[in-house]
PDB file of C-alpha atoms in Angstrom:
ATOM      1  CA  MET A 687       1.848  10.575  -0.347  1.00  0.00           C
ATOM      2  CA  THR A 688       4.453   8.879   1.834  1.00  0.00           C
ATOM      3  CA  VAL A 689       6.118  12.264   2.265  1.00  0.00           C
ATOM      4  CA  GLU A 690       2.925  13.307   4.105  1.00  0.00           C
ATOM      5  CA  LEU A 691       3.669  10.596   6.676  1.00  0.00           C
ATOM      6  CA  ARG A 692       6.501  12.696   8.083  1.00  0.00           C
ATOM      7  CA  GLY A 693       3.842  14.746   9.833  1.00  0.00           C
ATOM      8  CA  PHE A 694       2.771  11.566  11.637  1.00  0.00           C
ATOM      9  CA  LEU A 695       6.249  10.798  13.016  1.00  0.00           C
ATOM     10  CA  VAL A 696       5.558  12.619  16.297  1.00  0.00           C
ATOM     11  CA  PRO A 697       3.548  10.235  18.473  1.00  0.00           C
ATOM     12  CA  ILE A 698       0.319  11.223  20.146  1.00  0.00           C
ATOM     13  CA  SER A 699       1.039  12.297  23.720  1.00  0.00           C
ATOM     14  CA  ARG A 700      -0.270  10.237  26.581  1.00  0.00           C
ATOM     15  CA  ALA A 701      -2.536  13.111  27.535  1.00  0.00           C
ATOM     16  CA  ASP A 702      -4.341  12.590  24.193  1.00  0.00           C
ATOM     17  CA  GLY A 703      -5.271   8.977  24.880  1.00  0.00           C
ATOM     18  CA  PRO A 704      -5.763   6.390  27.588  1.00  0.00           C
ATOM     19  CA  ARG A 705      -2.787   5.109  29.493  1.00  0.00           C
ATOM     20  CA  VAL A 706      -2.784   1.362  29.083  1.00  0.00           C
ATOM     21  CA  ALA A 707       0.260   0.217  31.023  1.00  0.00           C
ATOM     22  CA  ALA A 708       2.921   1.683  33.217  1.00  0.00           C
ATOM     23  CA  SER A 709       6.407   1.493  31.761  1.00  0.00           C
ATOM     24  CA  LYS A 710       9.767   2.255  33.265  1.00  0.00           C
ATOM     25  CA  GLU A 711      11.027   3.357  29.858  1.00  0.00           C
ATOM     26  CA  PRO A 712       9.921   6.646  28.345  1.00  0.00           C
ATOM     27  CA  PRO A 713       7.984   6.432  25.067  1.00  0.00           C
ATOM     28  CA  ALA A 714       9.879   6.693  21.798  1.00  0.00           C
ATOM     29  CA  PRO A 715      10.297  10.296  20.648  1.00  0.00           C
ATOM     30  CA  ILE A 716       8.842   9.343  17.247  1.00  0.00           C
ATOM     31  CA  ASN A 717       6.178   6.977  15.960  1.00  0.00           C
ATOM     32  CA  LEU A 718       8.251   3.895  15.131  1.00  0.00           C
ATOM     33  CA  HIS A 719       5.487   2.314  13.036  1.00  0.00           C
ATOM     34  CA  VAL A 720       5.435   5.324  10.712  1.00  0.00           C
ATOM     35  CA  LEU A 721       9.239   5.464  10.614  1.00  0.00           C
ATOM     36  CA  ASP A 722       9.386   1.772   9.676  1.00  0.00           C
ATOM     37  CA  HIS A 723       6.894   2.403   6.881  1.00  0.00           C
ATOM     38  CA  ILE A 724       8.912   5.328   5.511  1.00  0.00           C
ATOM     39  CA  ILE A 725      12.108   3.245   5.591  1.00  0.00           C
ATOM     40  CA  LYS A 726      10.396   0.278   3.887  1.00  0.00           C
ATOM     41  CA  THR A 727       8.913   2.531   1.206  1.00  0.00           C
ATOM     42  CA  THR A 728      12.221   4.284   0.552  1.00  0.00           C
ATOM     43  CA  ALA A 729      14.052   0.950   0.310  1.00  0.00           C
ATOM     44  CA  THR A 730      11.445  -0.461  -2.077  1.00  0.00           C
ATOM     45  CA  LEU A 731      11.529   2.562  -4.380  1.00  0.00           C
ATOM     46  CA  ASP A 732      15.331   2.654  -4.324  1.00  0.00           C
ATOM     47  CA  SER A 733      15.495  -1.039  -5.165  1.00  0.00           C
ATOM     48  CA  TRP A 734      13.209  -0.606  -8.172  1.00  0.00           C
ATOM     49  CA  LEU A 735      15.048   2.490  -9.353  1.00  0.00           C
ATOM     50  CA  SER A 736      18.389   0.662  -9.062  1.00  0.00           C
ATOM     51  CA  ASP A 737      16.942  -2.208 -11.080  1.00  0.00           C
ATOM     52  CA  TRP A 738      15.679   0.146 -13.792  1.00  0.00           C
ATOM     53  CA  HIS A 739      19.066   1.896 -13.937  1.00  0.00           C
ATOM     54  CA  ASP A 740      20.731  -1.496 -14.337  1.00  0.00           C
ATOM     55  CA  HIS A 741      18.373  -2.462 -17.201  1.00  0.00           C
ATOM     56  CA  LEU A 742      19.078   0.848 -18.916  1.00  0.00           C
ATOM     57  CA  GLY A 743      22.854   0.559 -18.434  1.00  0.00           C
ATOM     58  CA  TRP A 744      22.949   3.673 -16.242  1.00  0.00           C
ATOM     59  CA  ASN A 745      25.031   4.287 -13.119  1.00  0.00           C
ATOM     60  CA  PRO A 746      23.295   3.451  -9.830  1.00  0.00           C
ATOM     61  CA  PRO A 747      20.943   6.188  -8.614  1.00  0.00           C
ATOM     62  CA  SER A 748      22.257   8.862  -6.283  1.00  0.00           C
ATOM     63  CA  TYR A 749      20.227  11.298  -4.241  1.00  0.00           C
ATOM     64  CA  ARG A 750      20.857  14.922  -3.351  1.00  0.00           C
ATOM     65  CA  THR A 751      18.650  15.404  -0.301  1.00  0.00           C
ATOM     66  CA  ASP A 752      15.531  13.212  -0.115  1.00  0.00           C
ATOM     67  CA  PRO A 753      15.862   9.614  -1.347  1.00  0.00           C
ATOM     68  CA  LEU A 754      12.132   8.943  -0.969  1.00  0.00           C
ATOM     69  CA  ALA A 755      10.902  11.875  -3.039  1.00  0.00           C
ATOM     70  CA  GLU A 756      13.739  11.684  -5.562  1.00  0.00           C
ATOM     71  CA  ALA A 757      13.298   7.931  -6.172  1.00  0.00           C
ATOM     72  CA  ALA A 758       9.535   8.377  -6.538  1.00  0.00           C
ATOM     73  CA  ASN A 759      10.004  11.195  -9.059  1.00  0.00           C
ATOM     74  CA  ALA A 760      12.594   9.223 -11.061  1.00  0.00           C
ATOM     75  CA  LEU A 761      10.333   6.164 -11.183  1.00  0.00           C
ATOM     76  CA  ARG A 762       7.376   8.298 -12.268  1.00  0.00           C
ATOM     77  CA  THR A 763       9.484   9.919 -14.995  1.00  0.00           C
ATOM     78  CA  ASN A 764      10.681   6.545 -16.325  1.00  0.00           C
ATOM     79  CA  LEU A 765       7.378   4.699 -15.986  1.00  0.00           C
ATOM     80  CA  PRO A 766       6.547   4.911 -19.739  1.00  0.00           C
ATOM     81  CA  TRP A 767       9.843   3.112 -20.501  1.00  0.00           C
ATOM     82  CA  ALA A 768       9.176   0.468 -17.828  1.00  0.00           C
ATOM     83  CA  ALA A 769       5.617  -0.135 -19.041  1.00  0.00           C
ATOM     84  CA  GLU A 770       6.931  -1.002 -22.499  1.00  0.00           C
ATOM     85  CA  HIS A 771      10.286  -2.622 -21.769  1.00  0.00           C
ATOM     86  CA  HIS A 772      10.791  -3.821 -18.192  1.00  0.00           C
ATOM     87  CA  PRO A 773      10.199  -7.569 -17.756  1.00  0.00           C
ATOM     88  CA  ALA A 774       8.812  -7.212 -14.211  1.00  0.00           C
ATOM     89  CA  VAL A 775       6.610  -4.146 -14.584  1.00  0.00           C
ATOM     90  CA  ALA A 776       3.609  -6.102 -13.222  1.00  0.00           C
ATOM     91  CA  ASP A 777       5.568  -6.878 -10.038  1.00  0.00           C
ATOM     92  CA  PHE A 778       6.506  -3.202  -9.766  1.00  0.00           C
ATOM     93  CA  MET A 779       2.863  -2.155 -10.096  1.00  0.00           C
ATOM     94  CA  THR A 780       1.785  -4.698  -7.462  1.00  0.00           C
ATOM     95  CA  GLU A 781       4.388  -3.447  -4.971  1.00  0.00           C
ATOM     96  CA  ILE A 782       3.510   0.195  -5.605  1.00  0.00           C
ATOM     97  CA  HIS A 783      -0.188  -0.566  -5.178  1.00  0.00           C
ATOM     98  CA  GLU A 784       0.530  -2.272  -1.849  1.00  0.00           C
ATOM     99  CA  LEU A 785       2.674   0.648  -0.653  1.00  0.00           C
ATOM    100  CA  HIS A 786      -0.064   3.095  -1.667  1.00  0.00           C
ATOM    101  CA  ARG A 787      -2.708   1.054   0.164  1.00  0.00           C
ATOM    102  CA  SER A 788      -0.673   0.823   3.363  1.00  0.00           C
ATOM    103  CA  THR A 789       0.292   4.509   3.239  1.00  0.00           C
ATOM    104  CA  THR A 790      -3.318   5.544   2.709  1.00  0.00           C
ATOM    105  CA  GLY A 791      -4.288   3.390   5.681  1.00  0.00           C
ATOM    106  CA  LEU A 792      -1.769   5.174   7.896  1.00  0.00           C
ATOM    107  CA  LEU A 793      -2.805   8.640   6.737  1.00  0.00           C
ATOM    108  CA  ASP A 794      -6.541   8.015   6.885  1.00  0.00           C
ATOM    109  CA  PRO A 795      -7.590   4.813   8.666  1.00  0.00           C
ATOM    110  CA  ALA A 796     -11.212   5.297   7.525  1.00  0.00           C
ATOM    111  CA  THR A 797     -10.094   4.588   3.936  1.00  0.00           C
ATOM    112  CA  ARG A 798      -8.417   1.301   4.872  1.00  0.00           C
ATOM    113  CA  PRO A 799     -10.152  -1.610   3.122  1.00  0.00           C
ATOM    114  CA  ARG A 800     -11.885  -3.946   5.545  1.00  0.00           C
ATOM    115  CA  ARG A 801     -12.355  -7.638   4.901  1.00  0.00           C
ATOM    116  CA  VAL A 802     -16.075  -8.365   4.629  1.00  0.00           C
ATOM    117  CA  GLY A 803     -16.149 -12.022   3.674  1.00  0.00           C
ATOM    118  CA  THR A 804     -15.298 -14.257   0.764  1.00  0.00           C
ATOM    119  CA  CYS A 805     -16.468 -14.042  -2.829  1.00  0.00           C
ATOM    120  CA  PRO A 806     -19.642 -16.106  -3.281  1.00  0.00           C
ATOM    121  CA  THR A 807     -19.442 -16.205  -7.099  1.00  0.00           C
ATOM    122  CA  THR A 808     -20.211 -19.677  -8.439  1.00  0.00           C
ATOM    123  CA  LEU A 809     -17.431 -20.878 -10.739  1.00  0.00           C
ATOM    124  CA  ASP A 810     -18.888 -24.295 -11.518  1.00  0.00           C
ATOM    125  CA  ALA A 811     -21.247 -26.810  -9.926  1.00  0.00           C
ATOM    126  CA  ASP A 812     -18.784 -27.659  -7.154  1.00  0.00           C
ATOM    127  CA  HIS A 813     -16.774 -24.458  -6.598  1.00  0.00           C
ATOM    128  CA  THR A 814     -17.166 -20.862  -5.588  1.00  0.00           C
ATOM    129  CA  CYS A 815     -14.471 -18.221  -6.057  1.00  0.00           C
ATOM    130  CA  GLY A 816     -13.796 -17.828  -2.321  1.00  0.00           C
ATOM    131  CA  ALA A 817     -11.384 -14.890  -2.664  1.00  0.00           C
ATOM    132  CA  PRO A 818     -11.267 -12.438   0.252  1.00  0.00           C
ATOM    133  CA  LEU A 819     -13.453  -9.396  -0.368  1.00  0.00           C
ATOM    134  CA  ARG A 820     -12.525  -5.972   0.950  1.00  0.00           C
ATOM    135  CA  TYR A 821     -14.720  -2.908   1.317  1.00  0.00           C
ATOM    136  CA  VAL A 822     -13.782   0.742   1.829  1.00  0.00           C
ATOM    137  CA  VAL A 823     -16.422   2.618   3.798  1.00  0.00           C
ATOM    138  CA  GLY A 824     -18.471   4.738   1.411  1.00  0.00           C
ATOM    139  CA  ALA A 825     -17.442   2.891  -1.756  1.00  0.00           C
ATOM    140  CA  ALA A 826     -20.178   2.354  -4.334  1.00  0.00           C
ATOM    141  CA  SER A 827     -19.266  -1.289  -4.896  1.00  0.00           C
ATOM    142  CA  VAL A 828     -17.211  -4.257  -3.746  1.00  0.00           C
ATOM    143  CA  THR A 829     -15.203  -5.945  -6.500  1.00  0.00           C
ATOM    144  CA  CYS A 830     -13.508  -9.335  -6.263  1.00  0.00           C
ATOM    145  CA  GLY A 831      -9.829  -9.055  -7.095  1.00  0.00           C
ATOM    146  CA  TRP A 832      -9.737 -12.617  -8.441  1.00  0.00           C
ATOM    147  CA  CYS A 833     -12.844 -13.165 -10.573  1.00  0.00           C
ATOM    148  CA  GLY A 834     -13.869  -9.526 -11.103  1.00  0.00           C
ATOM    149  CA  ALA A 835     -17.455  -9.916  -9.872  1.00  0.00           C
ATOM    150  CA  ALA A 836     -18.873  -6.724  -8.363  1.00  0.00           C
ATOM    151  CA  TRP A 837     -21.750  -6.047  -5.993  1.00  0.00           C
ATOM    152  CA  ASP A 838     -23.565  -3.228  -4.326  1.00  0.00           C
ATOM    153  CA  PRO A 839     -22.385  -3.429  -0.685  1.00  0.00           C
ATOM    154  CA  LEU A 840     -25.906  -4.015   0.683  1.00  0.00           C
ATOM    155  CA  ASP A 841     -26.651  -6.747  -1.873  1.00  0.00           C
ATOM    156  CA  LEU A 842     -23.366  -8.438  -1.028  1.00  0.00           C
ATOM    157  CA  ALA A 843     -24.100  -8.296   2.706  1.00  0.00           C
ATOM    158  CA  ALA A 844     -27.477  -9.934   2.093  1.00  0.00           C
ATOM    159  CA  LEU A 845     -25.848 -12.612  -0.071  1.00  0.00           C
ATOM    160  CA  ILE A 846     -22.996 -13.389   2.361  1.00  0.00           C
ATOM    161  CA  TYR A 847     -24.776 -12.973   5.680  1.00  0.00           C
ATOM    162  CA  GLY A 848     -28.349 -13.787   4.680  1.00  0.00           C
ATOM    163  CA  THR A 849     -29.670 -10.386   5.822  1.00  0.00           C
ATOM    164  CA  GLU A 850     -32.539  -8.630   4.140  1.00  0.00           C
TER     165      GLU A 850
END
């Protein structure tokens, strides 16, 4: 998916949007936000692949042409081993999930989760869950990442905001 971001490296021309401020410097020839994301993703995948190679007693990874795609493929290939044997596989999964979420948001902003409030689930007489809740437009439900409670989006809106 991050490979698809390369198509977003060319910035939108000023003719395609409003001009917000005059600048004496010309705009960057590429979209620096997308480039930063590609670099961060490549570095993260390379770091995990290097760690896995170290755990397996292999030489450090080397790449022929495309470190991003090659690291992603190597991690995918070795994921069954990591799931069973790597001590930090949960951390790996969390980082990959975050990279996927941010990449999806860059490729299609409509799919970016939006914060809609905090979880109103009652935990005991004095406490509610309070975790941030996020909703993706068009999703069938909103699920709390902490307590696991799930709601229909309209029911949740009525509960949080008191709307009918």
